[in-house]
Coordinates of C-alpha atoms and ligand atoms in Angstrom, one line a residue:
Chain L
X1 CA 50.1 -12.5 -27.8
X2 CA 47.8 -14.9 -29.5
X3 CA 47.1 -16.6 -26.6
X4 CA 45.3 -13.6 -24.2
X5 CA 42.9 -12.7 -26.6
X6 CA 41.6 -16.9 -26.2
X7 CA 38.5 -16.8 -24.1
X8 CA 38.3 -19.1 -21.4
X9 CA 35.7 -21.5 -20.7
X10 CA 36.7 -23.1 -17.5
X11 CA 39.5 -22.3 -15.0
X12 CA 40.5 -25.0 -12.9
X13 CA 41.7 -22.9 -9.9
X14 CA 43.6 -25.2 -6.9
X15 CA 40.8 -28.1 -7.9
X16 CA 40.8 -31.4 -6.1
X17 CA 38.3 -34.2 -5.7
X18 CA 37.9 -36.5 -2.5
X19 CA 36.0 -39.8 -3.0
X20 CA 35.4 -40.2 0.4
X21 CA 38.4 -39.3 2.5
X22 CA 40.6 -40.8 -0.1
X23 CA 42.0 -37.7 -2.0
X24 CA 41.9 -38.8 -5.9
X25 CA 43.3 -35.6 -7.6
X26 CA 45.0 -32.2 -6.0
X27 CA 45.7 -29.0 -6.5
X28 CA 44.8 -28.6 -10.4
X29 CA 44.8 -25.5 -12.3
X30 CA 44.2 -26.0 -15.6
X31 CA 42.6 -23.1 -18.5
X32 CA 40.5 -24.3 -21.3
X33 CA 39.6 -22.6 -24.0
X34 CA 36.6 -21.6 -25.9
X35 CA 36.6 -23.4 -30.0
X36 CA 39.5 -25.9 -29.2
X37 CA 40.4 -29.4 -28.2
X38 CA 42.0 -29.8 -25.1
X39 CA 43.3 -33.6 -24.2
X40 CA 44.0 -34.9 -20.9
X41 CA 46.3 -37.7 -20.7
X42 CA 48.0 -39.6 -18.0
X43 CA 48.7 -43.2 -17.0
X44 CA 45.3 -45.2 -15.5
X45 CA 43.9 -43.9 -12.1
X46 CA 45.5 -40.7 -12.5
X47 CA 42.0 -39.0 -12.5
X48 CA 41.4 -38.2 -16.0
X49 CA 37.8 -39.2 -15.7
X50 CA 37.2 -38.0 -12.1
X51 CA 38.4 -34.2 -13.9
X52 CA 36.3 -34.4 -16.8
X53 CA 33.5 -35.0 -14.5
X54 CA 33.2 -32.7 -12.3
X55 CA 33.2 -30.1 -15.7
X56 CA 29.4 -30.9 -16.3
X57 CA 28.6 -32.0 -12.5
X58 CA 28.4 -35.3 -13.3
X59 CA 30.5 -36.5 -10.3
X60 CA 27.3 -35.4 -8.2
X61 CA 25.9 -38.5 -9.2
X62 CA 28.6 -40.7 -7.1
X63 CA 27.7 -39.8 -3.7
X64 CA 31.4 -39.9 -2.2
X65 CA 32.5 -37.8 -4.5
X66 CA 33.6 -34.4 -3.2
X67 CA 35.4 -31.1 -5.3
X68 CA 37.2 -28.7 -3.6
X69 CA 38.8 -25.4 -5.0
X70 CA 37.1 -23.6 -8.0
X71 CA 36.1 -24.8 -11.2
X72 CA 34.9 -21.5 -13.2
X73 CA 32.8 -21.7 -16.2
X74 CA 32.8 -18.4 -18.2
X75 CA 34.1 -17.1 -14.6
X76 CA 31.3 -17.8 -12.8
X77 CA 31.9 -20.7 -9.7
X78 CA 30.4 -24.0 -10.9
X79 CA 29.1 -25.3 -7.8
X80 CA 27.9 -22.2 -6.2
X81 CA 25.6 -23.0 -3.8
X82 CA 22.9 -21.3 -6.9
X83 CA 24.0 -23.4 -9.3
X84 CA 21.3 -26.6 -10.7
X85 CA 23.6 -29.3 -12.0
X86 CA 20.8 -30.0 -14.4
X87 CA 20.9 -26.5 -16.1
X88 CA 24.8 -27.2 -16.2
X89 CA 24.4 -30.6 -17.9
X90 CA 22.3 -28.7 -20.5
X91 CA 24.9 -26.4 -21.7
X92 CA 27.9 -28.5 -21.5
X93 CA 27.3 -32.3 -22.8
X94 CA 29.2 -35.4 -22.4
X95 CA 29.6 -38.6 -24.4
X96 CA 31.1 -41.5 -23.3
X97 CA 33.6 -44.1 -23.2
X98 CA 31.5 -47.3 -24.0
X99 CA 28.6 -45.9 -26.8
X100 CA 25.7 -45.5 -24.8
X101 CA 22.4 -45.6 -27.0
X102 CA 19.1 -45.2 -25.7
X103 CA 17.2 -48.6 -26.5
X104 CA 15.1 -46.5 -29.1
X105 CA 15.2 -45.8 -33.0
X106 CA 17.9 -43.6 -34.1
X107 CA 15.4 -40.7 -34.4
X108 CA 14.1 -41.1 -31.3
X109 CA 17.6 -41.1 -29.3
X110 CA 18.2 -37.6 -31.1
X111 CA 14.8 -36.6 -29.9
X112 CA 15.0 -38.0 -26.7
X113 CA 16.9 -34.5 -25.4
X114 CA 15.5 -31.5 -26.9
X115 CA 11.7 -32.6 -26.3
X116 CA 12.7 -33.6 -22.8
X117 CA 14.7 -29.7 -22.3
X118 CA 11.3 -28.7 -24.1
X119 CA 12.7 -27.0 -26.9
X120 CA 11.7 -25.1 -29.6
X121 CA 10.9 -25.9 -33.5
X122 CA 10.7 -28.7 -35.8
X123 CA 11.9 -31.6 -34.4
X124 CA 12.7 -33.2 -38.0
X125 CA 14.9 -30.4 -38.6
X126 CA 16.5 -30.8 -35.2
X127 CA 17.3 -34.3 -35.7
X128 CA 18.1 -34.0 -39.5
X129 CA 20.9 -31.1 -38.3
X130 CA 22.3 -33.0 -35.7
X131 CA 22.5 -36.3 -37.4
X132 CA 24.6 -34.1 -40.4
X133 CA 27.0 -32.0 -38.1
X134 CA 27.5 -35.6 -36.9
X135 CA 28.5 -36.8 -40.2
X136 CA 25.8 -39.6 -40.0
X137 CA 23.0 -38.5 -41.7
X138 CA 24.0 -40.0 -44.7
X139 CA 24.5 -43.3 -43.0
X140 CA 21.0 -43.3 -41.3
X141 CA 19.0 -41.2 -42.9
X142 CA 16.8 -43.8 -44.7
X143 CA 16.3 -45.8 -41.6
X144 CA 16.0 -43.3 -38.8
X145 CA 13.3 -45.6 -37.6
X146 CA 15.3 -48.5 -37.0
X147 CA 16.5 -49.4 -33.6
X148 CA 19.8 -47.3 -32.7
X149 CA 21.4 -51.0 -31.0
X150 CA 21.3 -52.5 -35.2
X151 CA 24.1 -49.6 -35.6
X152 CA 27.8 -50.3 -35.9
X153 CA 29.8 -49.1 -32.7
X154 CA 31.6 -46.3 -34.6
X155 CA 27.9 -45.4 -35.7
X156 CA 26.6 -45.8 -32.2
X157 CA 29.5 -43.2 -30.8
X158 CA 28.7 -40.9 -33.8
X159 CA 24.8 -40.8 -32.4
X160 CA 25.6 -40.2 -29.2
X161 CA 27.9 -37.1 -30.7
X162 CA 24.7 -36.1 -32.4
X163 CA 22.6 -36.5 -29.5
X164 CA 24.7 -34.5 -27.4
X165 CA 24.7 -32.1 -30.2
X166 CA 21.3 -32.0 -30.5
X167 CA 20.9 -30.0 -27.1
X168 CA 22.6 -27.1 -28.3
X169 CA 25.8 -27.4 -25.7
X170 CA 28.9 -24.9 -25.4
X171 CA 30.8 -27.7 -24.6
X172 CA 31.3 -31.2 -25.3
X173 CA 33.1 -33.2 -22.7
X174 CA 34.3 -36.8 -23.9
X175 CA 36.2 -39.8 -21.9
X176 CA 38.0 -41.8 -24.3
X177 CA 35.4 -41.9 -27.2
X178 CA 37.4 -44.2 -28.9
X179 CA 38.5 -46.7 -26.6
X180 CA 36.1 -49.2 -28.1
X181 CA 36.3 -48.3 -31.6
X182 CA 37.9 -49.7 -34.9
X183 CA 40.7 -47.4 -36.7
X184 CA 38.4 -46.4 -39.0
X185 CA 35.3 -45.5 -36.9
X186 CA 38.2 -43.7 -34.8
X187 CA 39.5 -41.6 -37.4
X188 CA 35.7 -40.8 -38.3
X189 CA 35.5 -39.4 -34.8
X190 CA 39.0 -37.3 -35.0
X191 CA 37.8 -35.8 -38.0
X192 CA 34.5 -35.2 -36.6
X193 CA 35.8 -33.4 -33.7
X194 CA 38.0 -31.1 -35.6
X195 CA 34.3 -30.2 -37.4
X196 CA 33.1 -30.0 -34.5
X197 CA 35.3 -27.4 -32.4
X198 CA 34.4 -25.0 -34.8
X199 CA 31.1 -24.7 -32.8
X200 CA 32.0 -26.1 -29.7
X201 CA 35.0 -26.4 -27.1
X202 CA 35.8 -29.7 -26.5
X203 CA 37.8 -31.6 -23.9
X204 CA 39.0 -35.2 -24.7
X205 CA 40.2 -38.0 -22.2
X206 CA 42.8 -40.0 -23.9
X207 CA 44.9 -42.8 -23.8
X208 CA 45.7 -42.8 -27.3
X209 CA 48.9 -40.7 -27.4
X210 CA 48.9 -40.4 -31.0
X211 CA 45.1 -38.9 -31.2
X212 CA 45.9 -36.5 -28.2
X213 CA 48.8 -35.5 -31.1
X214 CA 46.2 -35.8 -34.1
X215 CA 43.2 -33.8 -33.1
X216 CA 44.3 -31.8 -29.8
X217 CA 44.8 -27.7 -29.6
X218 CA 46.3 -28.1 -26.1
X219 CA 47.4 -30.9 -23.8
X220 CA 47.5 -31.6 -20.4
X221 CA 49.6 -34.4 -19.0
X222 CA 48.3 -36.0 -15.5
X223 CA 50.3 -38.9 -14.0
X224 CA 50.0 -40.6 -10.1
X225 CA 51.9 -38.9 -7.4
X226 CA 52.8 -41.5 -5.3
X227 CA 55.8 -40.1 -3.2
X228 CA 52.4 -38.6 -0.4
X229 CA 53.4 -41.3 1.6
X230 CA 52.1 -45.1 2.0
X231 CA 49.7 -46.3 -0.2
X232 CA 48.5 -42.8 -1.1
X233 CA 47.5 -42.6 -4.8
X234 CA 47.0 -38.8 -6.0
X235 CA 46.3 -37.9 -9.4
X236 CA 48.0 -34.4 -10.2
X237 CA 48.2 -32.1 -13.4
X238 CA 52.1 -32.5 -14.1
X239 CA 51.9 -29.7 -17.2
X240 CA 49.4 -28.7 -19.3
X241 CA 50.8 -26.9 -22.8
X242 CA 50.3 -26.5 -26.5
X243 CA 50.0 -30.4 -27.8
X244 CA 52.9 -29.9 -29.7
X245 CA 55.2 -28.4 -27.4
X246 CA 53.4 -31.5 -24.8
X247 CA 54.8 -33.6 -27.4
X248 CA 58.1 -32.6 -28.6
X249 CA 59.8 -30.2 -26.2
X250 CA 58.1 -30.6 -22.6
X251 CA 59.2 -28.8 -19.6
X252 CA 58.7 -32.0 -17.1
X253 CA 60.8 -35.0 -17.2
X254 CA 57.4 -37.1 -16.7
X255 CA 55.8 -35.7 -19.0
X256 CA 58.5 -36.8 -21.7
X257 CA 58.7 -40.0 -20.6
X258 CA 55.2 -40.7 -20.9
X259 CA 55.0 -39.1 -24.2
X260 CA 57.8 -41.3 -25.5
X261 CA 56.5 -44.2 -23.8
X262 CA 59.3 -45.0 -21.7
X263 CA 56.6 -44.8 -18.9
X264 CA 52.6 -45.7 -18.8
Chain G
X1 CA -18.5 -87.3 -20.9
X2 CA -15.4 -89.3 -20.5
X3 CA -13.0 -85.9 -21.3
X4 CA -16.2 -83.3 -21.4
X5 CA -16.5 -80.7 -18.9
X6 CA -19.7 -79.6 -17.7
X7 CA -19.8 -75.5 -18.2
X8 CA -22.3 -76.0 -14.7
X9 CA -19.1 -75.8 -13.2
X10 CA -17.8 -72.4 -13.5
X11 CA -21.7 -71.1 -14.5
X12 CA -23.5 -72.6 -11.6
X13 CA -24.2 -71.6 -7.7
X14 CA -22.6 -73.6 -5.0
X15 CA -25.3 -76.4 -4.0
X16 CA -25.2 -78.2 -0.4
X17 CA -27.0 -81.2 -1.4
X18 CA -27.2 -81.2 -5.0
X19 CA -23.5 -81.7 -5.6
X20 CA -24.2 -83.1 -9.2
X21 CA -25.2 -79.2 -10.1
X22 CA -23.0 -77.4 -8.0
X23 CA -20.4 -75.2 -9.4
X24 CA -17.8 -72.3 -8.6
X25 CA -19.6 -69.2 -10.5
X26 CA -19.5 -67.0 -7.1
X27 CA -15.8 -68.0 -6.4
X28 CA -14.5 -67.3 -9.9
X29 CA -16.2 -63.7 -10.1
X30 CA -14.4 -63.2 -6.4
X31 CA -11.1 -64.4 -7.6
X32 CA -11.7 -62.2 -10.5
X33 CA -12.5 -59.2 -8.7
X34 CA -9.9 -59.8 -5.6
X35 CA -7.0 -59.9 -8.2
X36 CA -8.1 -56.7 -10.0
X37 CA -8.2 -55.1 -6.6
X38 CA -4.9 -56.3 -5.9
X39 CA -3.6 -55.8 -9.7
X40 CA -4.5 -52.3 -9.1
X41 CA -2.8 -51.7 -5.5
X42 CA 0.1 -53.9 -6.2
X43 CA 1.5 -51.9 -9.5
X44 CA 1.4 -48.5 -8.7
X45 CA 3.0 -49.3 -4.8
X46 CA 5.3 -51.7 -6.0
X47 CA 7.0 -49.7 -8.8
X48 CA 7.0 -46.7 -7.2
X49 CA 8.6 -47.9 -3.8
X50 CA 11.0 -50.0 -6.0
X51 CA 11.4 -47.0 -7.6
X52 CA 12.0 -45.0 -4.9
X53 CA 14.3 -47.6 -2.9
X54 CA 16.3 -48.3 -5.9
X55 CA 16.8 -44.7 -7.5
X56 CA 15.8 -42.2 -5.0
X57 CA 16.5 -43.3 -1.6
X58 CA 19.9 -42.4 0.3
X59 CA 21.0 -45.5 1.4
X60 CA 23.0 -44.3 4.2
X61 CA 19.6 -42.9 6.1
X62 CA 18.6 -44.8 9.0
X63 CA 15.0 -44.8 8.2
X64 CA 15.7 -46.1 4.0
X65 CA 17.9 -49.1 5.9
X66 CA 14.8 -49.9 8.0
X67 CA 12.4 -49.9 4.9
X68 CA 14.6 -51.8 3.1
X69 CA 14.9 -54.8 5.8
X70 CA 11.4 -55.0 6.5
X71 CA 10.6 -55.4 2.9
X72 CA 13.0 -58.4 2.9
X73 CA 11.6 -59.8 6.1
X74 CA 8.1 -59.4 4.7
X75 CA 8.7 -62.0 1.8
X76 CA 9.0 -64.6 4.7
X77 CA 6.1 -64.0 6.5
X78 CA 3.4 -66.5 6.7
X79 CA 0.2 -65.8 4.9
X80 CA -1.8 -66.3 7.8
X81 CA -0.4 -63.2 9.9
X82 CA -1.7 -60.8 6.9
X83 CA -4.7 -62.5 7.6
X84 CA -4.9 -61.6 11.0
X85 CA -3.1 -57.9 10.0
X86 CA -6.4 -57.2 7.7
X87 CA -8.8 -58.7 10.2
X88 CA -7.3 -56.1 12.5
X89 CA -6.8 -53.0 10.3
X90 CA -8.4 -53.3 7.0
X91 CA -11.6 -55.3 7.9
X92 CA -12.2 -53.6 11.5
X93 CA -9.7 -51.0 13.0
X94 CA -8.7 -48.1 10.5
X95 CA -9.9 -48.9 7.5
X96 CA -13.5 -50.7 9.0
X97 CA -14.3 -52.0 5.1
X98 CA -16.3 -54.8 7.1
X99 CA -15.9 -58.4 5.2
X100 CA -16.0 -57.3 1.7
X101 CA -13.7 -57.9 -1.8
X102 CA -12.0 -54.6 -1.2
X103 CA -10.7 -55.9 1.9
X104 CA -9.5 -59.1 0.7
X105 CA -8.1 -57.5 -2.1
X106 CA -6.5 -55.3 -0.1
X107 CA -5.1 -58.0 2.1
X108 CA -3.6 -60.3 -0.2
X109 CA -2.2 -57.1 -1.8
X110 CA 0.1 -56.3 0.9
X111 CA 1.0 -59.9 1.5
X112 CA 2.3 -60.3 -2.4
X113 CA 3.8 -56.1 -2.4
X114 CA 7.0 -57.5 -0.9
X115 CA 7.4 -59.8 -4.2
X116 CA 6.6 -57.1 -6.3
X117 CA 8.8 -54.7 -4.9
X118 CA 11.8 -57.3 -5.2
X119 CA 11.6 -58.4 -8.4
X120 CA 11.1 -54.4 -9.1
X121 CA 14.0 -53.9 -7.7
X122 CA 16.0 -56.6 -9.8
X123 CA 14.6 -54.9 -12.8
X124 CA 15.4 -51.8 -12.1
X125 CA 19.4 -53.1 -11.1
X126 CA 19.3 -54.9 -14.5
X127 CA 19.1 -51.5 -16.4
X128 CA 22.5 -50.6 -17.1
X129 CA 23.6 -47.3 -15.2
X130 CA 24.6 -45.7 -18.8
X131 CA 21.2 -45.3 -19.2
X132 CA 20.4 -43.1 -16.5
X133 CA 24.1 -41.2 -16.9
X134 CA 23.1 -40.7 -20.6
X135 CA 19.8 -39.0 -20.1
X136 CA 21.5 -37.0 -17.4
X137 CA 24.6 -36.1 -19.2
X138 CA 21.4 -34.3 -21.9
X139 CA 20.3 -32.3 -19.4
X140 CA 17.4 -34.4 -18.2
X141 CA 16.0 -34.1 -14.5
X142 CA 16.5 -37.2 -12.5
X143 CA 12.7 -37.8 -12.1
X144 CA 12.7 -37.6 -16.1
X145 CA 15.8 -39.8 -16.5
X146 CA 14.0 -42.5 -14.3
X147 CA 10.4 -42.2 -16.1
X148 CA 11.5 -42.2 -19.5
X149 CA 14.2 -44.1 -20.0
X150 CA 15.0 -46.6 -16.5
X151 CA 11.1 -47.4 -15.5
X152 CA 10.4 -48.3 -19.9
X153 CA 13.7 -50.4 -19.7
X154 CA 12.5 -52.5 -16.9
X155 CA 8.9 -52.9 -17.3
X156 CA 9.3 -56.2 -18.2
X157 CA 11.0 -57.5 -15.5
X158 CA 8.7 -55.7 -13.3
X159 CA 5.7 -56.9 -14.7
X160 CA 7.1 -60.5 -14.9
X161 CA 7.1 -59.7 -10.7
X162 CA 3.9 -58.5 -11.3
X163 CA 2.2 -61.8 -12.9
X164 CA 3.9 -63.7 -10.1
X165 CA 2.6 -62.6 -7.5
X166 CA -0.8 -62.5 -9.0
X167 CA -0.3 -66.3 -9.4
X168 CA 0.5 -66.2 -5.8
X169 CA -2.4 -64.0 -4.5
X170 CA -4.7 -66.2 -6.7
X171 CA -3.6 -69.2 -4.4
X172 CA -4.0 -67.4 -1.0
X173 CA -6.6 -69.2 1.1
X174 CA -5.7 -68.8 4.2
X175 CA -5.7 -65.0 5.2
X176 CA -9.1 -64.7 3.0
X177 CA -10.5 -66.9 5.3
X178 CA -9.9 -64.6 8.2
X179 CA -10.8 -61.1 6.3
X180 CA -14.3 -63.0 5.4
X181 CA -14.2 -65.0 2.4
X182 CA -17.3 -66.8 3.4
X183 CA -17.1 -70.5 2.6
X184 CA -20.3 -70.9 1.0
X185 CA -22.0 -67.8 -0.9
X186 CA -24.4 -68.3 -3.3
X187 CA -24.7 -64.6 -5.2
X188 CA -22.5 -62.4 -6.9
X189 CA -20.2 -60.6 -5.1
X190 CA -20.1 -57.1 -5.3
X191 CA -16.4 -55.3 -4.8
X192 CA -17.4 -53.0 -1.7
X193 CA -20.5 -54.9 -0.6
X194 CA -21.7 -58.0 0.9
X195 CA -20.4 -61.6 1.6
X196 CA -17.6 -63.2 -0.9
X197 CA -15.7 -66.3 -1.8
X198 CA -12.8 -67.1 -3.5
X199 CA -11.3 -70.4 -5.4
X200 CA -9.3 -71.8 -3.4
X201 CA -11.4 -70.8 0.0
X202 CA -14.6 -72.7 -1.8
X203 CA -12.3 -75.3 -2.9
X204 CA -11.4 -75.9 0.7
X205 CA -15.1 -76.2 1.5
X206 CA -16.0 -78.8 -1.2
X207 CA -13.2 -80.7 0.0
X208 CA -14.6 -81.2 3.6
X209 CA -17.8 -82.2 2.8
X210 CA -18.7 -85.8 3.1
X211 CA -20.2 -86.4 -0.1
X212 CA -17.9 -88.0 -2.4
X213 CA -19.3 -85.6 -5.5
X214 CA -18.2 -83.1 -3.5
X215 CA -14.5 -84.3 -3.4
X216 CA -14.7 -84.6 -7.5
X217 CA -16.2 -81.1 -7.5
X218 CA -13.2 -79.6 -5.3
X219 CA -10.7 -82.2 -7.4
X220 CA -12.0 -80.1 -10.5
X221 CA -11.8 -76.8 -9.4
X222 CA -8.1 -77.5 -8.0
X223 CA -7.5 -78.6 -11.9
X224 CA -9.1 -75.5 -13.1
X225 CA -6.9 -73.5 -10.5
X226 CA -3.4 -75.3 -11.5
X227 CA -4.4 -74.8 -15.7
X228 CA -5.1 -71.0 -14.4
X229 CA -1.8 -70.6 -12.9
X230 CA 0.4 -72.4 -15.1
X231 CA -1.3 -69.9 -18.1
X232 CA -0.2 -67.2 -16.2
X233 CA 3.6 -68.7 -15.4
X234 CA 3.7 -69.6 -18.9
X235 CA 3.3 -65.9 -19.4
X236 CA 5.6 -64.5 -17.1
X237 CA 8.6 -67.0 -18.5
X238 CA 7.7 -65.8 -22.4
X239 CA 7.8 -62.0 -21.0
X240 CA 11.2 -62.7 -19.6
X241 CA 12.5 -64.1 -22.5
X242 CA 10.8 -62.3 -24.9
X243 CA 12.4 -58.7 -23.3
X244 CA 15.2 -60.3 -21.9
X245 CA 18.3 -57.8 -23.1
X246 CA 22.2 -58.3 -23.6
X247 CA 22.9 -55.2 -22.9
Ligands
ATP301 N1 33.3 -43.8 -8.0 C1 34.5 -43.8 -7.4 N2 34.6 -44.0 -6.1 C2 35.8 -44.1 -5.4 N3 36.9 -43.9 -6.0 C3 36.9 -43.6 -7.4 C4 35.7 -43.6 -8.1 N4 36.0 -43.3 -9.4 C5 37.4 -43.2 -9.4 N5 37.9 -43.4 -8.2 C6 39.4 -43.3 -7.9 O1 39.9 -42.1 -8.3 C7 41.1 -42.2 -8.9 C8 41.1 -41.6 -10.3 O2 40.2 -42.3 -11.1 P1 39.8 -41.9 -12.6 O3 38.7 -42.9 -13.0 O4 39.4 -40.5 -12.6 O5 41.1 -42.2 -13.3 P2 41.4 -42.2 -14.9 O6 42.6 -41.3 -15.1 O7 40.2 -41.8 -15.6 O8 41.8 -43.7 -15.1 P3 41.6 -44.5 -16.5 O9 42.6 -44.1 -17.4 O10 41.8 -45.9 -16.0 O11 40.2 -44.3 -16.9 C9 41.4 -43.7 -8.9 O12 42.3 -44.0 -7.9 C10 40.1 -44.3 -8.7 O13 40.3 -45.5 -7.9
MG302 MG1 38.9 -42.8 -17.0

């Protein structure tokens, strides 16, 4: 089968987050796999974001926040007790919802990561082969000086691609990229991504059911268990599947009526 | 010399009789040297503890909570109980500087800090937490996070706290009286050494003398004092709105 010789690049093995005692999302297990776009979607507060996070430990930053069970990266336990969140923040990036420039010039938000990580070579070149495996070095490249805030939105998502780039990750990690973007600037990122997942895996948050369908390998479809009991909210993974057999022949109820949009 | 103004009044010594050639020259190099003292213990305490409080600090320890009330108290303490704190500490007690600028500086430095440290604090909140998630999400440390992206983004607003409380200490009589700003000096001071006045403490002195060129000497050096600070308001409003950011 095609689909055992895929390498995976995190296993979500009985995962579940706690925001202080209030259990957001249970029992996940979810495979993703290396050089291809996984989406998660599911109707608001179903803990899209709150999984997405805790890929590159960026949920230690709220201090409620809790995961339980296993999230393995390349098999190895991501929050081992001998695991630095930094070092995993290095190697798998994250760009987010609203376009988050640094309040610098365009070359200097490329910069800003690999002299900070220290690394190695000429920084021109770095920022030159980010800005192009972004697609925006054509846009910017006569005014890489400028401030990064004079840029369009699209432009300013497309730079902080290229800054995540710029670090080398494995993965790229992105919650709803598009949500504050134009058609156009939208369909700049799609195609972008499918670029990009040549190099990198990828795992999109979507509420775009029609980009999940355009750009994504694999789907998984999360929706709000509310049958716990009173006034309990818990996100869970309903079923997560090739996008097109998410889309046209699921194996959950839910799931189809989310994806037809008789629900959500 | 209906509008003129005689330069004998910042160049010249303090006079007891001649009131006609007195001027403010050994208050104005005190003030001058008391705010650099405090310029230079104010910034580097009041952005790190803002710093600290605002970024670093776990909110839910005990020990943070207490800081963070007693800064807030501080702010509403009256200038005289510093006065008496230096007297104690800084002048004799720990620090034994004896009645010197130093200890004035230091003083009126922990009687502004509180402002500092607030208005720190504001700035700091008013850098949007994308910033900090977005040097993170790179890989950054959270001490490099803070240093090159949060502390640049509110510098302004930290220095704007910065100017004002300079404005303030540059009022402060009353606790300079009690860590030895003499009334009436008639040398240079000298930052670690010796007797010292100050503006607004030799301003105080002209003003209770009975001569009535003494009450148009202390008149003019309260003019001096208000153009002085409304330079240095003026400043801190143009920083603000000149680094003011929609975000
Ligand atoms: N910082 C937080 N502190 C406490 N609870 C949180 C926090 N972030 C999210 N939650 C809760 O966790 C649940 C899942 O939230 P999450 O943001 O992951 O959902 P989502 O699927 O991304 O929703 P949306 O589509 O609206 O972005 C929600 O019930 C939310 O209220
Ligand atoms: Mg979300």
């Amino acid at each position: 089968m095609e689909q055992a010789a895929k390498n995976e690049v995190f296993s979500l093995k009985d995962m579940s987050v706690h925001y202080g005692s209030s259990l957001a999302v249970d029992s996940v297990n979810l495979p993703i796999y290396e050089n291809e776009i996984t989406a998660l979607i599911g109707p608001s507060g179903c803990g899209k974001s709150t999984v997405l996070r805790s890929l590159n430990r960026m949920n230690d930053l709220i201090p409620s926040a809790k995961v339980g069970g296993e999230v393995l990266y390349h098999g190895q336990d991501m929050y081992g007790s001998d695991v630095d969140p930094v070092q995993v923040r290095k190697v798998i990036g994250m760009v987010f919802q609203k376009p988050n420039p640094f309040p610098k010039s365009i070359y200097d938000n490329i910069a800003f990561g690999p002299q900070t990580l220290g690394m190695k070579g000429n920084m021109d070149e770095i920022v030159e082969g980010a800005l192009k495996q972004a697609a925006l070095w054509d846009d910017v490249k006569d005014r890489l000086k400028d401030n990064a805030f004079g840029m369009s939105g699209g432009q300013q998502q497309r730079l902080c691609i290229a800054r995540a780039i710029a670090v080398k990750p494995d993965v790229i990690l992105m919650d709803e990229p598009c949500s504050a973007l134009d058609p156009i600037s939208t369909f700049k990122i799609e195609d972008l991504m499918m670029e990009l997942k040549k190099d990198y895996t990828i795992v999109i948050v979507t509420h775009n059911m029609q980009q999940a369908a355009r750009v994504a390998d694999r789907t998984a479809f999360f929706t709000v268990d509310t049958s716990r009991g009173e006034g309990s909210r818990v996100g869970t993974l309903v079923e997560h599947d090739e996008t097109t057999k998410i889309f046209s022949n699921p194996s959950d109820e839910r799931t189809l009526d989310y994806v037809t949009g008789k629900f959500g | 010399m209906a509008l003129g103004v005689n330069p004998g009044l910042f160049l010249n010594n303090p006079s007891s009789f001649r009131p006609e050639e007195a001027g403010y020259r050994p208050a104005i190099l005190g003030t001058i040297q008391l705010i650099g003292g405090v310029i230079l213990i104010i910034v580097p305490l009041g952005i790190s503890a803002a710093t600290y409080l605002e970024l670093f600090a776990d909110r839910t320890r005990w020990y943070n909570r207490i800081i963070e009330l007693n800064i807030q108290n501080l702010a509403g303490v009256p200038s005289i109980v510093f006065g008496i704190l230096g007297l104690a500490f800084i002048v004799r007690g720990i620090f034994d500087l004896g009645f010197v600028v130093a200890a004035g500086s230091m003083t009126v430095a922990i009687l502004v800090l509180p402002t500092v440290i607030l208005a720190s604090r504001e700035a700091i909140r008013a850098v949007p937490s994308s910033l900090l998630d977005g040097a993170l999400a790179l890989g950054a440390t959270r001490l490099q996070a803070v240093r090159k992206m949060v502390l640049p983004a509110a510098a302004p607003g930290m220095l704007t706290g910065v100017i004002l409380a300079v404005a303030r200490a540059i009022g402060e009589a009353a606790p300079l009286l009690l860590v030895g700003a003499a009334t009436f000096v008639t040398f240079d001071p000298n930052f670690w050494d010796g007797g010292y006045s100050a503006l607004p403490v030799m301003i105080y002195s002209y003003a209770g003398r009975p001569q009535e060129e003494f009450h148009v000497l202390a008149a003019a050096g309260v003019l001096v004092m208000l153009v002085v600070l409304f330079f240095i308001n003026s400043i801190a409003v143009w920083l603000r709105a000149r680094f003011e950011r929609t975000w």
